[in-house]
């Protein structure tokens, strides 16, 4: 029996689904600096990312069930789209430095603080590496979603997608 993979079966996209997603930037673009990495692989009626992008780098168009398409040359890596996505499917990758930076949506409390060392996890929630929190951004526009940025070894830039929830104080 073949194990079924992908967002419908596992709750997160498979490598095959991501390879065909129009929101995934090229490796060359990731190395140039911050860029959105859109892991949206389901054709559902949704377009807050398109409306949130002030640079027109994300398009859904019509019908509204189109997958979001990233124009990697227009994307400046501002991160506005991250917290706007109700599916928590947008990340920001920066491969232009010695260590990679990964930004992701985070909706749990307590929030970590800048400088905290945290357990970074993959899409499945499995521990990948310990890392330092570089930034925690809470926009009043998106009251329930913070955006965390962690620094990880470059080899984990496409693997780390969140952190293990912190214990309550």
mmCIF file with all atom_site columns, C-alpha atoms in Angstrom:
data_model
loop_
_atom_site.group_PDB
_atom_site.id
_atom_site.type_symbol
_atom_site.label_atom_id
_atom_site.label_alt_id
_atom_site.label_comp_id
_atom_site.label_asym_id
_atom_site.label_entity_id
_atom_site.label_seq_id
_atom_site.pdbx_PDB_ins_code
_atom_site.Cartn_x
_atom_site.Cartn_y
_atom_site.Cartn_z
_atom_site.occupancy
_atom_site.B_iso_or_equiv
_atom_site.pdbx_formal_charge
_atom_site.auth_seq_id
_atom_site.auth_comp_id
_atom_site.auth_asym_id
_atom_site.auth_atom_id
_atom_site.pdbx_PDB_model_num
ATOM 1   C CA . UNK A 1 1   ? 0.000   0.000  0.000   1.00 0.00 ? 1   UNK A CA 1
ATOM 2   C CA . UNK A 1 2   ? 1.372   3.397  -0.997  1.00 0.00 ? 2   UNK A CA 1
ATOM 3   C CA . UNK A 1 3   ? 1.380   6.021  1.739   1.00 0.00 ? 3   UNK A CA 1
ATOM 4   C CA . UNK A 1 4   ? -0.559  9.075  0.658   1.00 0.00 ? 4   UNK A CA 1
ATOM 5   C CA . UNK A 1 5   ? 1.207   12.390 1.108   1.00 0.00 ? 5   UNK A CA 1
ATOM 6   C CA . UNK A 1 6   ? 0.376   16.027 0.708   1.00 0.00 ? 6   UNK A CA 1
ATOM 7   C CA . UNK A 1 7   ? -1.723  18.649 2.365   1.00 0.00 ? 7   UNK A CA 1
ATOM 8   C CA . UNK A 1 8   ? -4.975  16.663 2.178   1.00 0.00 ? 8   UNK A CA 1
ATOM 9   C CA . UNK A 1 9   ? -3.478  13.617 3.885   1.00 0.00 ? 9   UNK A CA 1
ATOM 10  C CA . UNK A 1 10  ? -0.769  15.033 6.151   1.00 0.00 ? 10  UNK A CA 1
ATOM 11  C CA . UNK A 1 11  ? -1.907  18.595 6.817   1.00 0.00 ? 11  UNK A CA 1
ATOM 12  C CA . UNK A 1 12  ? 1.165   20.093 5.146   1.00 0.00 ? 12  UNK A CA 1
ATOM 13  C CA . UNK A 1 13  ? 2.337   20.220 1.516   1.00 0.00 ? 13  UNK A CA 1
ATOM 14  C CA . UNK A 1 14  ? 4.529   17.505 0.058   1.00 0.00 ? 14  UNK A CA 1
ATOM 15  C CA . UNK A 1 15  ? 7.738   18.240 -1.820  1.00 0.00 ? 15  UNK A CA 1
ATOM 16  C CA . UNK A 1 16  ? 5.912   17.326 -5.035  1.00 0.00 ? 16  UNK A CA 1
ATOM 17  C CA . UNK A 1 17  ? 3.132   19.840 -4.315  1.00 0.00 ? 17  UNK A CA 1
ATOM 18  C CA . UNK A 1 18  ? 5.659   22.562 -3.481  1.00 0.00 ? 18  UNK A CA 1
ATOM 19  C CA . UNK A 1 19  ? 7.646   21.906 -6.653  1.00 0.00 ? 19  UNK A CA 1
ATOM 20  C CA . UNK A 1 20  ? 4.585   22.895 -8.693  1.00 0.00 ? 20  UNK A CA 1
ATOM 21  C CA . UNK A 1 21  ? 3.429   25.811 -6.544  1.00 0.00 ? 21  UNK A CA 1
ATOM 22  C CA . UNK A 1 22  ? 3.547   29.177 -8.363  1.00 0.00 ? 22  UNK A CA 1
ATOM 23  C CA . UNK A 1 23  ? 4.353   30.972 -5.097  1.00 0.00 ? 23  UNK A CA 1
ATOM 24  C CA . UNK A 1 24  ? 7.724   29.312 -4.555  1.00 0.00 ? 24  UNK A CA 1
ATOM 25  C CA . UNK A 1 25  ? 10.716  31.473 -5.546  1.00 0.00 ? 25  UNK A CA 1
ATOM 26  C CA . UNK A 1 26  ? 13.827  30.165 -7.264  1.00 0.00 ? 26  UNK A CA 1
ATOM 27  C CA . UNK A 1 27  ? 16.940  29.238 -5.282  1.00 0.00 ? 27  UNK A CA 1
ATOM 28  C CA . UNK A 1 28  ? 18.754  32.108 -7.033  1.00 0.00 ? 28  UNK A CA 1
ATOM 29  C CA . UNK A 1 29  ? 16.176  34.628 -5.790  1.00 0.00 ? 29  UNK A CA 1
ATOM 30  C CA . UNK A 1 30  ? 16.342  33.279 -2.227  1.00 0.00 ? 30  UNK A CA 1
ATOM 31  C CA . UNK A 1 31  ? 20.114  33.916 -2.257  1.00 0.00 ? 31  UNK A CA 1
ATOM 32  C CA . UNK A 1 32  ? 19.586  37.585 -3.248  1.00 0.00 ? 32  UNK A CA 1
ATOM 33  C CA . UNK A 1 33  ? 17.730  38.535 -0.063  1.00 0.00 ? 33  UNK A CA 1
ATOM 34  C CA . UNK A 1 34  ? 14.351  38.316 1.673   1.00 0.00 ? 34  UNK A CA 1
ATOM 35  C CA . UNK A 1 35  ? 11.575  36.885 -0.481  1.00 0.00 ? 35  UNK A CA 1
ATOM 36  C CA . UNK A 1 36  ? 8.137   35.405 0.140   1.00 0.00 ? 36  UNK A CA 1
ATOM 37  C CA . UNK A 1 37  ? 7.833   31.616 -0.021  1.00 0.00 ? 37  UNK A CA 1
ATOM 38  C CA . UNK A 1 38  ? 4.145   30.793 -0.528  1.00 0.00 ? 38  UNK A CA 1
ATOM 39  C CA . UNK A 1 39  ? 3.282   27.204 0.398   1.00 0.00 ? 39  UNK A CA 1
ATOM 40  C CA . UNK A 1 40  ? -0.331  27.502 -0.725  1.00 0.00 ? 40  UNK A CA 1
ATOM 41  C CA . UNK A 1 41  ? -1.143  24.410 -2.783  1.00 0.00 ? 41  UNK A CA 1
ATOM 42  C CA . UNK A 1 42  ? -4.943  24.190 -2.471  1.00 0.00 ? 42  UNK A CA 1
ATOM 43  C CA . UNK A 1 43  ? -7.294  25.874 -4.898  1.00 0.00 ? 43  UNK A CA 1
ATOM 44  C CA . UNK A 1 44  ? -9.621  27.529 -2.403  1.00 0.00 ? 44  UNK A CA 1
ATOM 45  C CA . UNK A 1 45  ? -11.363 30.921 -2.557  1.00 0.00 ? 45  UNK A CA 1
ATOM 46  C CA . UNK A 1 46  ? -8.770  33.115 -0.868  1.00 0.00 ? 46  UNK A CA 1
ATOM 47  C CA . UNK A 1 47  ? -6.782  36.238 -1.779  1.00 0.00 ? 47  UNK A CA 1
ATOM 48  C CA . UNK A 1 48  ? -5.733  38.268 1.311   1.00 0.00 ? 48  UNK A CA 1
ATOM 49  C CA . UNK A 1 49  ? -2.078  37.865 0.299   1.00 0.00 ? 49  UNK A CA 1
ATOM 50  C CA . UNK A 1 50  ? -2.730  39.588 -3.017  1.00 0.00 ? 50  UNK A CA 1
ATOM 51  C CA . UNK A 1 51  ? -4.482  42.485 -1.288  1.00 0.00 ? 51  UNK A CA 1
ATOM 52  C CA . UNK A 1 52  ? -1.800  42.756 1.417   1.00 0.00 ? 52  UNK A CA 1
ATOM 53  C CA . UNK A 1 53  ? 1.187   43.048 -0.936  1.00 0.00 ? 53  UNK A CA 1
ATOM 54  C CA . UNK A 1 54  ? 1.963   46.748 -1.491  1.00 0.00 ? 54  UNK A CA 1
ATOM 55  C CA . UNK A 1 55  ? 4.293   45.904 -4.407  1.00 0.00 ? 55  UNK A CA 1
ATOM 56  C CA . UNK A 1 56  ? 1.960   43.780 -6.511  1.00 0.00 ? 56  UNK A CA 1
ATOM 57  C CA . UNK A 1 57  ? 4.290   40.793 -6.161  1.00 0.00 ? 57  UNK A CA 1
ATOM 58  C CA . UNK A 1 58  ? 1.466   38.336 -5.408  1.00 0.00 ? 58  UNK A CA 1
ATOM 59  C CA . UNK A 1 59  ? -1.423  37.740 -7.780  1.00 0.00 ? 59  UNK A CA 1
ATOM 60  C CA . UNK A 1 60  ? -4.406  35.441 -7.462  1.00 0.00 ? 60  UNK A CA 1
ATOM 61  C CA . UNK A 1 61  ? -6.637  37.063 -10.062 1.00 0.00 ? 61  UNK A CA 1
ATOM 62  C CA . UNK A 1 62  ? -9.799  35.394 -11.322 1.00 0.00 ? 62  UNK A CA 1
ATOM 63  C CA . UNK A 1 63  ? -11.096 32.987 -10.435 1.00 0.00 ? 63  UNK A CA 1
ATOM 64  C CA . UNK A 1 64  ? -10.375 33.611 -6.762  1.00 0.00 ? 64  UNK A CA 1
ATOM 65  C CA . UNK A 1 65  ? -9.516  29.906 -6.407  1.00 0.00 ? 65  UNK A CA 1
ATOM 66  C CA . UNK A 1 66  ? -6.276  30.343 -8.382  1.00 0.00 ? 66  UNK A CA 1
ATOM 67  C CA . UNK A 1 67  ? -3.112  29.544 -6.480  1.00 0.00 ? 67  UNK A CA 1
ATOM 68  C CA . UNK A 1 68  ? -1.187  32.699 -5.521  1.00 0.00 ? 68  UNK A CA 1
ATOM 69  C CA . UNK A 1 69  ? 1.589   33.459 -7.983  1.00 0.00 ? 69  UNK A CA 1
ATOM 70  C CA . UNK A 1 70  ? 4.751   35.179 -6.806  1.00 0.00 ? 70  UNK A CA 1
ATOM 71  C CA . UNK A 1 71  ? 6.595   37.647 -9.021  1.00 0.00 ? 71  UNK A CA 1
ATOM 72  C CA . UNK A 1 72  ? 9.955   37.154 -7.338  1.00 0.00 ? 72  UNK A CA 1
ATOM 73  C CA . UNK A 1 73  ? 11.446  40.248 -8.958  1.00 0.00 ? 73  UNK A CA 1
ATOM 74  C CA . UNK A 1 74  ? 8.752   42.518 -7.484  1.00 0.00 ? 74  UNK A CA 1
ATOM 75  C CA . UNK A 1 75  ? 8.961   40.986 -4.001  1.00 0.00 ? 75  UNK A CA 1
ATOM 76  C CA . UNK A 1 76  ? 11.184  43.003 -1.669  1.00 0.00 ? 76  UNK A CA 1
ATOM 77  C CA . UNK A 1 77  ? 10.653  40.728 1.334   1.00 0.00 ? 77  UNK A CA 1
ATOM 78  C CA . UNK A 1 78  ? 8.657   43.214 3.415   1.00 0.00 ? 78  UNK A CA 1
ATOM 79  C CA . UNK A 1 79  ? 6.702   40.369 5.047   1.00 0.00 ? 79  UNK A CA 1
ATOM 80  C CA . UNK A 1 80  ? 3.311   42.067 4.974   1.00 0.00 ? 80  UNK A CA 1
ATOM 81  C CA . UNK A 1 81  ? 1.783   38.978 3.382   1.00 0.00 ? 81  UNK A CA 1
ATOM 82  C CA . UNK A 1 82  ? 2.860   36.591 6.157   1.00 0.00 ? 82  UNK A CA 1
ATOM 83  C CA . UNK A 1 83  ? 0.334   37.606 8.822   1.00 0.00 ? 83  UNK A CA 1
ATOM 84  C CA . UNK A 1 84  ? -2.327  38.377 6.199   1.00 0.00 ? 84  UNK A CA 1
ATOM 85  C CA . UNK A 1 85  ? -2.563  34.724 5.134   1.00 0.00 ? 85  UNK A CA 1
ATOM 86  C CA . UNK A 1 86  ? -5.383  32.981 7.029   1.00 0.00 ? 86  UNK A CA 1
ATOM 87  C CA . UNK A 1 87  ? -3.898  29.597 6.098   1.00 0.00 ? 87  UNK A CA 1
ATOM 88  C CA . UNK A 1 88  ? -0.505  30.421 7.682   1.00 0.00 ? 88  UNK A CA 1
ATOM 89  C CA . UNK A 1 89  ? 1.075   29.333 4.414   1.00 0.00 ? 89  UNK A CA 1
ATOM 90  C CA . UNK A 1 90  ? 3.486   32.205 3.700   1.00 0.00 ? 90  UNK A CA 1
ATOM 91  C CA . UNK A 1 91  ? 7.056   32.399 4.941   1.00 0.00 ? 91  UNK A CA 1
ATOM 92  C CA . UNK A 1 92  ? 9.939   34.758 4.259   1.00 0.00 ? 92  UNK A CA 1
ATOM 93  C CA . UNK A 1 93  ? 13.329  33.303 3.381   1.00 0.00 ? 93  UNK A CA 1
ATOM 94  C CA . UNK A 1 94  ? 16.597  35.217 3.304   1.00 0.00 ? 94  UNK A CA 1
ATOM 95  C CA . UNK A 1 95  ? 19.574  33.296 2.006   1.00 0.00 ? 95  UNK A CA 1
ATOM 96  C CA . UNK A 1 96  ? 21.838  36.306 1.411   1.00 0.00 ? 96  UNK A CA 1
ATOM 97  C CA . UNK A 1 97  ? 23.716  36.185 4.721   1.00 0.00 ? 97  UNK A CA 1
ATOM 98  C CA . UNK A 1 98  ? 26.155  33.812 6.443   1.00 0.00 ? 98  UNK A CA 1
ATOM 99  C CA . UNK A 1 99  ? 23.206  32.146 8.184   1.00 0.00 ? 99  UNK A CA 1
ATOM 100 C CA . UNK A 1 100 ? 19.716  31.876 6.771   1.00 0.00 ? 100 UNK A CA 1
ATOM 101 C CA . UNK A 1 101 ? 16.778  33.834 8.138   1.00 0.00 ? 101 UNK A CA 1
ATOM 102 C CA . UNK A 1 102 ? 13.327  32.268 8.167   1.00 0.00 ? 102 UNK A CA 1
ATOM 103 C CA . UNK A 1 103 ? 10.230  34.303 9.085   1.00 0.00 ? 103 UNK A CA 1
ATOM 104 C CA . UNK A 1 104 ? 6.896   32.639 9.788   1.00 0.00 ? 104 UNK A CA 1
ATOM 105 C CA . UNK A 1 105 ? 3.468   33.285 11.302  1.00 0.00 ? 105 UNK A CA 1
ATOM 106 C CA . UNK A 1 106 ? 3.041   32.364 14.965  1.00 0.00 ? 106 UNK A CA 1
ATOM 107 C CA . UNK A 1 107 ? -0.251  32.388 16.880  1.00 0.00 ? 107 UNK A CA 1
ATOM 108 C CA . UNK A 1 108 ? 0.654   30.938 20.290  1.00 0.00 ? 108 UNK A CA 1
ATOM 109 C CA . UNK A 1 109 ? 1.380   32.467 23.651  1.00 0.00 ? 109 UNK A CA 1
ATOM 110 C CA . UNK A 1 110 ? 3.671   33.145 25.288  1.00 0.00 ? 110 UNK A CA 1
ATOM 111 C CA . UNK A 1 111 ? 5.619   34.751 22.475  1.00 0.00 ? 111 UNK A CA 1
ATOM 112 C CA . UNK A 1 112 ? 9.386   34.324 22.502  1.00 0.00 ? 112 UNK A CA 1
ATOM 113 C CA . UNK A 1 113 ? 11.541  37.424 22.801  1.00 0.00 ? 113 UNK A CA 1
ATOM 114 C CA . UNK A 1 114 ? 14.388  38.646 20.609  1.00 0.00 ? 114 UNK A CA 1
ATOM 115 C CA . UNK A 1 115 ? 17.528  36.743 21.593  1.00 0.00 ? 115 UNK A CA 1
ATOM 116 C CA . UNK A 1 116 ? 15.714  33.688 22.962  1.00 0.00 ? 116 UNK A CA 1
ATOM 117 C CA . UNK A 1 117 ? 17.067  30.303 21.900  1.00 0.00 ? 117 UNK A CA 1
ATOM 118 C CA . UNK A 1 118 ? 14.178  28.174 20.621  1.00 0.00 ? 118 UNK A CA 1
ATOM 119 C CA . UNK A 1 119 ? 13.557  24.734 19.123  1.00 0.00 ? 119 UNK A CA 1
ATOM 120 C CA . UNK A 1 120 ? 12.878  25.117 15.401  1.00 0.00 ? 120 UNK A CA 1
ATOM 121 C CA . UNK A 1 121 ? 10.612  22.553 13.771  1.00 0.00 ? 121 UNK A CA 1
ATOM 122 C CA . UNK A 1 122 ? 9.750   21.427 10.250  1.00 0.00 ? 122 UNK A CA 1
ATOM 123 C CA . UNK A 1 123 ? 6.338   21.312 8.550   1.00 0.00 ? 123 UNK A CA 1
ATOM 124 C CA . UNK A 1 124 ? 5.514   18.120 10.428  1.00 0.00 ? 124 UNK A CA 1
ATOM 125 C CA . UNK A 1 125 ? 6.446   19.613 13.817  1.00 0.00 ? 125 UNK A CA 1
ATOM 126 C CA . UNK A 1 126 ? 9.652   17.594 14.189  1.00 0.00 ? 126 UNK A CA 1
ATOM 127 C CA . UNK A 1 127 ? 12.665  19.210 15.824  1.00 0.00 ? 127 UNK A CA 1
ATOM 128 C CA . UNK A 1 128 ? 15.255  20.417 13.303  1.00 0.00 ? 128 UNK A CA 1
ATOM 129 C CA . UNK A 1 129 ? 17.686  22.699 15.160  1.00 0.00 ? 129 UNK A CA 1
ATOM 130 C CA . UNK A 1 130 ? 18.000  25.112 18.078  1.00 0.00 ? 130 UNK A CA 1
ATOM 131 C CA . UNK A 1 131 ? 18.050  28.700 16.920  1.00 0.00 ? 131 UNK A CA 1
ATOM 132 C CA . UNK A 1 132 ? 18.066  32.311 18.048  1.00 0.00 ? 132 UNK A CA 1
ATOM 133 C CA . UNK A 1 133 ? 15.043  34.575 17.603  1.00 0.00 ? 133 UNK A CA 1
ATOM 134 C CA . UNK A 1 134 ? 16.085  37.669 15.634  1.00 0.00 ? 134 UNK A CA 1
ATOM 135 C CA . UNK A 1 135 ? 12.731  39.496 15.570  1.00 0.00 ? 135 UNK A CA 1
ATOM 136 C CA . UNK A 1 136 ? 9.174   39.290 16.860  1.00 0.00 ? 136 UNK A CA 1
ATOM 137 C CA . UNK A 1 137 ? 6.763   41.569 14.993  1.00 0.00 ? 137 UNK A CA 1
ATOM 138 C CA . UNK A 1 138 ? 3.181   42.077 16.111  1.00 0.00 ? 138 UNK A CA 1
ATOM 139 C CA . UNK A 1 139 ? 1.247   44.313 13.780  1.00 0.00 ? 139 UNK A CA 1
ATOM 140 C CA . UNK A 1 140 ? -1.949  45.865 15.177  1.00 0.00 ? 140 UNK A CA 1
ATOM 141 C CA . UNK A 1 141 ? -3.482  45.095 11.787  1.00 0.00 ? 141 UNK A CA 1
ATOM 142 C CA . UNK A 1 142 ? -3.212  41.342 12.476  1.00 0.00 ? 142 UNK A CA 1
ATOM 143 C CA . UNK A 1 143 ? -3.882  41.129 16.194  1.00 0.00 ? 143 UNK A CA 1
ATOM 144 C CA . UNK A 1 144 ? -3.663  37.340 16.568  1.00 0.00 ? 144 UNK A CA 1
ATOM 145 C CA . UNK A 1 145 ? -0.688  36.639 14.310  1.00 0.00 ? 145 UNK A CA 1
ATOM 146 C CA . UNK A 1 146 ? 2.874   37.557 15.189  1.00 0.00 ? 146 UNK A CA 1
ATOM 147 C CA . UNK A 1 147 ? 5.713   37.094 12.721  1.00 0.00 ? 147 UNK A CA 1
ATOM 148 C CA . UNK A 1 148 ? 8.854   35.497 14.142  1.00 0.00 ? 148 UNK A CA 1
ATOM 149 C CA . UNK A 1 149 ? 12.243  35.515 12.450  1.00 0.00 ? 149 UNK A CA 1
ATOM 150 C CA . UNK A 1 150 ? 14.890  32.980 13.405  1.00 0.00 ? 150 UNK A CA 1
ATOM 151 C CA . UNK A 1 151 ? 18.454  32.475 12.268  1.00 0.00 ? 151 UNK A CA 1
ATOM 152 C CA . UNK A 1 152 ? 19.293  28.955 11.129  1.00 0.00 ? 152 UNK A CA 1
ATOM 153 C CA . UNK A 1 153 ? 22.138  27.214 9.302   1.00 0.00 ? 153 UNK A CA 1
ATOM 154 C CA . UNK A 1 154 ? 21.665  27.653 5.551   1.00 0.00 ? 154 UNK A CA 1
ATOM 155 C CA . UNK A 1 155 ? 20.977  23.947 5.015   1.00 0.00 ? 155 UNK A CA 1
ATOM 156 C CA . UNK A 1 156 ? 17.693  24.335 6.941   1.00 0.00 ? 156 UNK A CA 1
ATOM 157 C CA . UNK A 1 157 ? 16.310  27.360 5.078   1.00 0.00 ? 157 UNK A CA 1
ATOM 158 C CA . UNK A 1 158 ? 13.658  25.324 3.257   1.00 0.00 ? 158 UNK A CA 1
ATOM 159 C CA . UNK A 1 159 ? 12.982  23.023 6.209   1.00 0.00 ? 159 UNK A CA 1
ATOM 160 C CA . UNK A 1 160 ? 12.384  25.194 9.301   1.00 0.00 ? 160 UNK A CA 1
ATOM 161 C CA . UNK A 1 161 ? 8.792   26.458 9.361   1.00 0.00 ? 161 UNK A CA 1
ATOM 162 C CA . UNK A 1 162 ? 8.002   27.229 13.013  1.00 0.00 ? 162 UNK A CA 1
ATOM 163 C CA . UNK A 1 163 ? 9.144   26.761 16.594  1.00 0.00 ? 163 UNK A CA 1
ATOM 164 C CA . UNK A 1 164 ? 8.082   24.400 19.320  1.00 0.00 ? 164 UNK A CA 1
ATOM 165 C CA . UNK A 1 165 ? 5.486   26.058 21.526  1.00 0.00 ? 165 UNK A CA 1
ATOM 166 C CA . UNK A 1 166 ? 6.944   27.622 24.638  1.00 0.00 ? 166 UNK A CA 1
ATOM 167 C CA . UNK A 1 167 ? 5.788   26.512 28.054  1.00 0.00 ? 167 UNK A CA 1
ATOM 168 C CA . UNK A 1 168 ? 3.618   28.840 30.100  1.00 0.00 ? 168 UNK A CA 1
ATOM 169 C CA . UNK A 1 169 ? 5.404   30.938 32.680  1.00 0.00 ? 169 UNK A CA 1
#
